Amino acid sequence: MEQHRTHHPGRRPRPQPPLPPAGALAEGAAVYPAAPPSPRPGRPGPPGRPVPPVVHALRRFPSPRLTGLGAGLFACASMLLLGCLDWLLLDGSAVVYGLLFLPVSALTALWVRSADLVTAPISVPIAFAVGVVPISGGSGGFGTQTMAVVTALAVHAGWLYGGTLVAGLISSVRKVRLMGRRQRTPAPPRTGPAARRIAP
């Protein structure tokens, strides 16, 4: 016998949408660039220019950030200690004291924080005057000692100007680099009611 097909009213096969061609993107789909893989801790980074060993040594050197007052105290304490050692070991050699003053000036300008860069060239001459007291050779009362310090500062003014110049140059280079880094950094987008008022 012929069997009649059962037909359910209301149920019709839904047509399937055609598949998009290969390589086509759906409308409204966002495309994000793939982030480059970050180097693992145990693997070396991408090949580039070789770094000199001097730069490696400077990177390993401690780099604290001192306030203006802290940098001044560091310079004064260092020069007073070096002046006492110079007086005890070398009978107050002005050349040795001047040579030691140059790296102390450089470290003071390198270790002061960026907000207090202007204080480095100011605190360095004060530290030189503090440290020159033991090697000035003054004896007697306060007036005699003061005159001996003033005379030593006048005689050894070359070292004083040299250390101040070193501190000033390092502070200026750090300031210029800081300003360039700020110009290269993009400003963060505005958010909040002010940004909504500006937006069309």
C-alpha positions as a Python dict, from the first residue, in 0.01 Angstrom:
ca = {
    (1, 'M'): (0, 0, 0),
    (2, 'E'): (113, 351, -65),
    (3, 'Q'): (198, 535, 250),
    (4, 'H'): (105, 898, 270),
    (5, 'R'): (376, 1133, 386),
    (6, 'T'): (306, 1298, 712),
    (7, 'H'): (310, 1673, 678),
    (8, 'H'): (321, 1888, 985),
    (9, 'P'): (178, 2228, 912),
    (10, 'G'): (380, 2522, 1034),
    (11, 'R'): (718, 2346, 1022),
    (12, 'R'): (923, 2439, 727),
    (13, 'P'): (1295, 2374, 682),
    (14, 'R'): (1494, 2689, 749),
    (15, 'P'): (1731, 2789, 472),
    (16, 'Q'): (2090, 2799, 589),
    (17, 'P'): (2277, 3127, 527),
    (18, 'P'): (2557, 3107, 274),
    (19, 'L'): (2904, 3083, 419),
    (20, 'P'): (3123, 3391, 371),
    (21, 'P'): (3412, 3350, 131),
    (22, 'A'): (3753, 3270, 268),
    (23, 'G'): (3933, 3576, 395),
    (24, 'A'): (3619, 3788, 428),
    (25, 'L'): (3548, 3952, 760),
    (26, 'A'): (3208, 3991, 913),
    (27, 'E'): (3073, 4342, 935),
    (28, 'G'): (3157, 4508, 1267),
    (29, 'A'): (3433, 4262, 1356),
    (30, 'A'): (3730, 4426, 1521),
    (31, 'V'): (4081, 4341, 1413),
    (32, 'Y'): (4354, 4366, 1673),
    (33, 'P'): (4723, 4343, 1586),
    (34, 'A'): (4900, 4052, 1735),
    (35, 'A'): (5137, 4151, 2014),
    (36, 'P'): (5498, 4047, 1962),
    (37, 'P'): (5602, 3759, 2183),
    (38, 'S'): (5780, 3877, 2493),
    (39, 'P'): (6123, 3728, 2548),
    (40, 'R'): (6141, 3470, 2819),
    (41, 'P'): (6367, 3533, 3118),
    (42, 'G'): (6612, 3265, 3015),
    (43, 'R'): (6638, 3364, 2649),
    (44, 'P'): (6835, 3658, 2508),
    (45, 'G'): (6648, 3944, 2346),
    (46, 'P'): (6659, 4038, 1979),
    (47, 'P'): (7004, 4089, 1836),
    (48, 'G'): (7118, 4451, 1832),
    (49, 'R'): (7424, 4661, 1879),
    (50, 'P'): (7666, 4523, 2137),
    (51, 'V'): (7664, 4713, 2465),
    (52, 'P'): (8007, 4832, 2578),
    (53, 'P'): (8136, 4686, 2905),
    (54, 'V'): (8153, 5035, 3054),
    (55, 'V'): (7775, 5066, 3018),
    (56, 'H'): (7729, 4728, 3185),
    (57, 'A'): (7945, 4843, 3475),
    (58, 'L'): (7750, 5168, 3511),
    (59, 'R'): (7420, 4977, 3511),
    (60, 'R'): (7542, 4758, 3794),
    (61, 'F'): (7643, 5065, 3992),
    (62, 'P'): (7388, 5168, 4258),
    (63, 'S'): (7164, 5457, 4159),
    (64, 'P'): (6980, 5594, 4464),
    (65, 'R'): (6752, 5894, 4441),
    (66, 'L'): (6826, 6154, 4708),
    (67, 'T'): (6637, 6469, 4787),
    (68, 'G'): (6810, 6803, 4760),
    (69, 'L'): (6884, 6805, 5133),
    (70, 'G'): (6999, 6443, 5125),
    (71, 'A'): (7233, 6509, 4834),
    (72, 'G'): (7381, 6810, 5015),
    (73, 'L'): (7436, 6610, 5334),
    (74, 'F'): (7594, 6328, 5133),
    (75, 'A'): (7836, 6567, 4964),
    (76, 'C'): (7929, 6747, 5288),
    (77, 'A'): (7979, 6424, 5485),
    (78, 'S'): (8185, 6268, 5205),
    (79, 'M'): (8414, 6568, 5163),
    (80, 'L'): (8462, 6609, 5539),
    (81, 'L'): (8557, 6242, 5568),
    (82, 'L'): (8793, 6265, 5270),
    (83, 'G'): (8947, 6583, 5408),
    (84, 'C'): (9015, 6418, 5744),
    (85, 'L'): (9168, 6114, 5573),
    (86, 'D'): (9380, 6340, 5354),
    (87, 'W'): (9503, 6529, 5659),
    (88, 'L'): (9584, 6208, 5850),
    (89, 'L'): (9742, 6007, 5569),
    (90, 'L'): (9886, 6262, 5326),
    (91, 'D'): (9939, 6567, 5548),
    (92, 'G'): (9665, 6767, 5375),
    (93, 'S'): (9751, 6727, 5006),
    (94, 'A'): (9544, 6978, 4808),
    (95, 'V'): (9586, 6788, 4481),
    (96, 'V'): (9450, 6464, 4627),
    (97, 'Y'): (9163, 6651, 4787),
    (98, 'G'): (9076, 6821, 4460),
    (99, 'L'): (9090, 6496, 4266),
    (100, 'L'): (8859, 6329, 4516),
    (101, 'F'): (8621, 6625, 4498),
    (102, 'L'): (8545, 6563, 4129),
    (103, 'P'): (8386, 6214, 4166),
    (104, 'V'): (8192, 6329, 4473),
    (105, 'S'): (8049, 6615, 4267),
    (106, 'A'): (7956, 6376, 3987),
    (107, 'L'): (7787, 6131, 4224),
    (108, 'T'): (7594, 6411, 4391),
    (109, 'A'): (7455, 6524, 4055),
    (110, 'L'): (7379, 6166, 3950),
    (111, 'W'): (7209, 6057, 4271),
    (112, 'V'): (6988, 6359, 4334),
    (113, 'R'): (6630, 6308, 4222),
    (114, 'S'): (6495, 6477, 3911),
    (115, 'A'): (6284, 6729, 4101),
    (116, 'D'): (6592, 6865, 4288),
    (117, 'L'): (6849, 6878, 4007),
    (118, 'V'): (6908, 7248, 4061),
    (119, 'T'): (7040, 7184, 4414),
    (120, 'A'): (7340, 6977, 4301),
    (121, 'P'): (7555, 7269, 4170),
    (122, 'I'): (7465, 7464, 4486),
    (123, 'S'): (7546, 7199, 4746),
    (124, 'V'): (7876, 7093, 4588),
    (125, 'P'): (8069, 7418, 4665),
    (126, 'I'): (7937, 7410, 5022),
    (127, 'A'): (8068, 7055, 5058),
    (128, 'F'): (8408, 7164, 4925),
    (129, 'A'): (8426, 7439, 5189),
    (130, 'V'): (8325, 7197, 5465),
    (131, 'G'): (8584, 6940, 5365),
    (132, 'V'): (8867, 7191, 5327),
    (133, 'V'): (8858, 7276, 5698),
    (134, 'P'): (9085, 6988, 5812),
    (135, 'I'): (9348, 7057, 5543),
    (136, 'S'): (9343, 7438, 5564),
    (137, 'G'): (9619, 7440, 5827),
    (138, 'G'): (9460, 7696, 6054),
    (139, 'S'): (9537, 7694, 6424),
    (140, 'G'): (9421, 7904, 6715),
    (141, 'G'): (9086, 8071, 6750),
    (142, 'F'): (8783, 8093, 6530),
    (143, 'G'): (8905, 8398, 6339),
    (144, 'T'): (9236, 8236, 6248),
    (145, 'Q'): (9063, 7917, 6133),
    (146, 'T'): (8815, 8116, 5924),
    (147, 'M'): (9094, 8308, 5752),
    (148, 'A'): (9277, 7983, 5679),
    (149, 'V'): (8962, 7833, 5519),
    (150, 'V'): (8907, 8146, 5307),
    (151, 'T'): (9270, 8140, 5195),
    (152, 'A'): (9247, 7770, 5106),
    (153, 'L'): (8930, 7832, 4904),
    (154, 'A'): (9100, 8113, 4713),
    (155, 'V'): (9414, 7909, 4644),
    (156, 'H'): (9228, 7595, 4539),
    (157, 'A'): (8949, 7772, 4347),
    (158, 'G'): (9034, 7574, 4034),
    (159, 'W'): (8923, 7246, 4192),
    (160, 'L'): (8615, 7420, 4330),
    (161, 'Y'): (8512, 7551, 3990),
    (162, 'G'): (8592, 7218, 3824),
    (163, 'G'): (8372, 7015, 4058),
    (164, 'T'): (8090, 7268, 4033),
    (165, 'L'): (8116, 7256, 3653),
    (166, 'V'): (8097, 6874, 3657),
    (167, 'A'): (7786, 6882, 3876),
    (168, 'G'): (7627, 7151, 3660),
    (169, 'L'): (7692, 6963, 3334),
    (170, 'I'): (7553, 6635, 3467),
    (171, 'S'): (7245, 6810, 3606),
    (172, 'S'): (7188, 6988, 3273),
    (173, 'V'): (7216, 6665, 3073),
    (174, 'R'): (6973, 6489, 3306),
    (175, 'K'): (6730, 6781, 3279),
    (176, 'V'): (6743, 6780, 2898),
    (177, 'R'): (6686, 6404, 2884),
    (178, 'L'): (6394, 6435, 3125),
    (179, 'M'): (6232, 6706, 2912),
    (180, 'G'): (6276, 6500, 2596),
    (181, 'R'): (6124, 6193, 2762),
    (182, 'R'): (5822, 6399, 2868),
    (183, 'Q'): (5771, 6530, 2515),
    (184, 'R'): (5781, 6178, 2368),
    (185, 'T'): (5528, 6043, 2619),
    (186, 'P'): (5171, 6079, 2480),
    (187, 'A'): (4917, 6254, 2698),
    (188, 'P'): (4652, 6024, 2853),
    (189, 'P'): (4302, 6054, 2703),
    (190, 'R'): (4054, 6269, 2888),
    (191, 'T'): (3773, 6092, 3067),
    (192, 'G'): (3477, 6213, 3265),
    (193, 'P'): (3226, 6495, 3224),
    (194, 'A'): (3479, 6735, 3070),
    (195, 'A'): (3562, 6489, 2791),
    (196, 'R'): (3192, 6431, 2720),
    (197, 'R'): (3133, 6805, 2689),
    (198, 'I'): (3422, 6841, 2442),
    (199, 'A'): (3321, 6540, 2234),
    (200, 'P'): (3080, 6628, 1945),
}
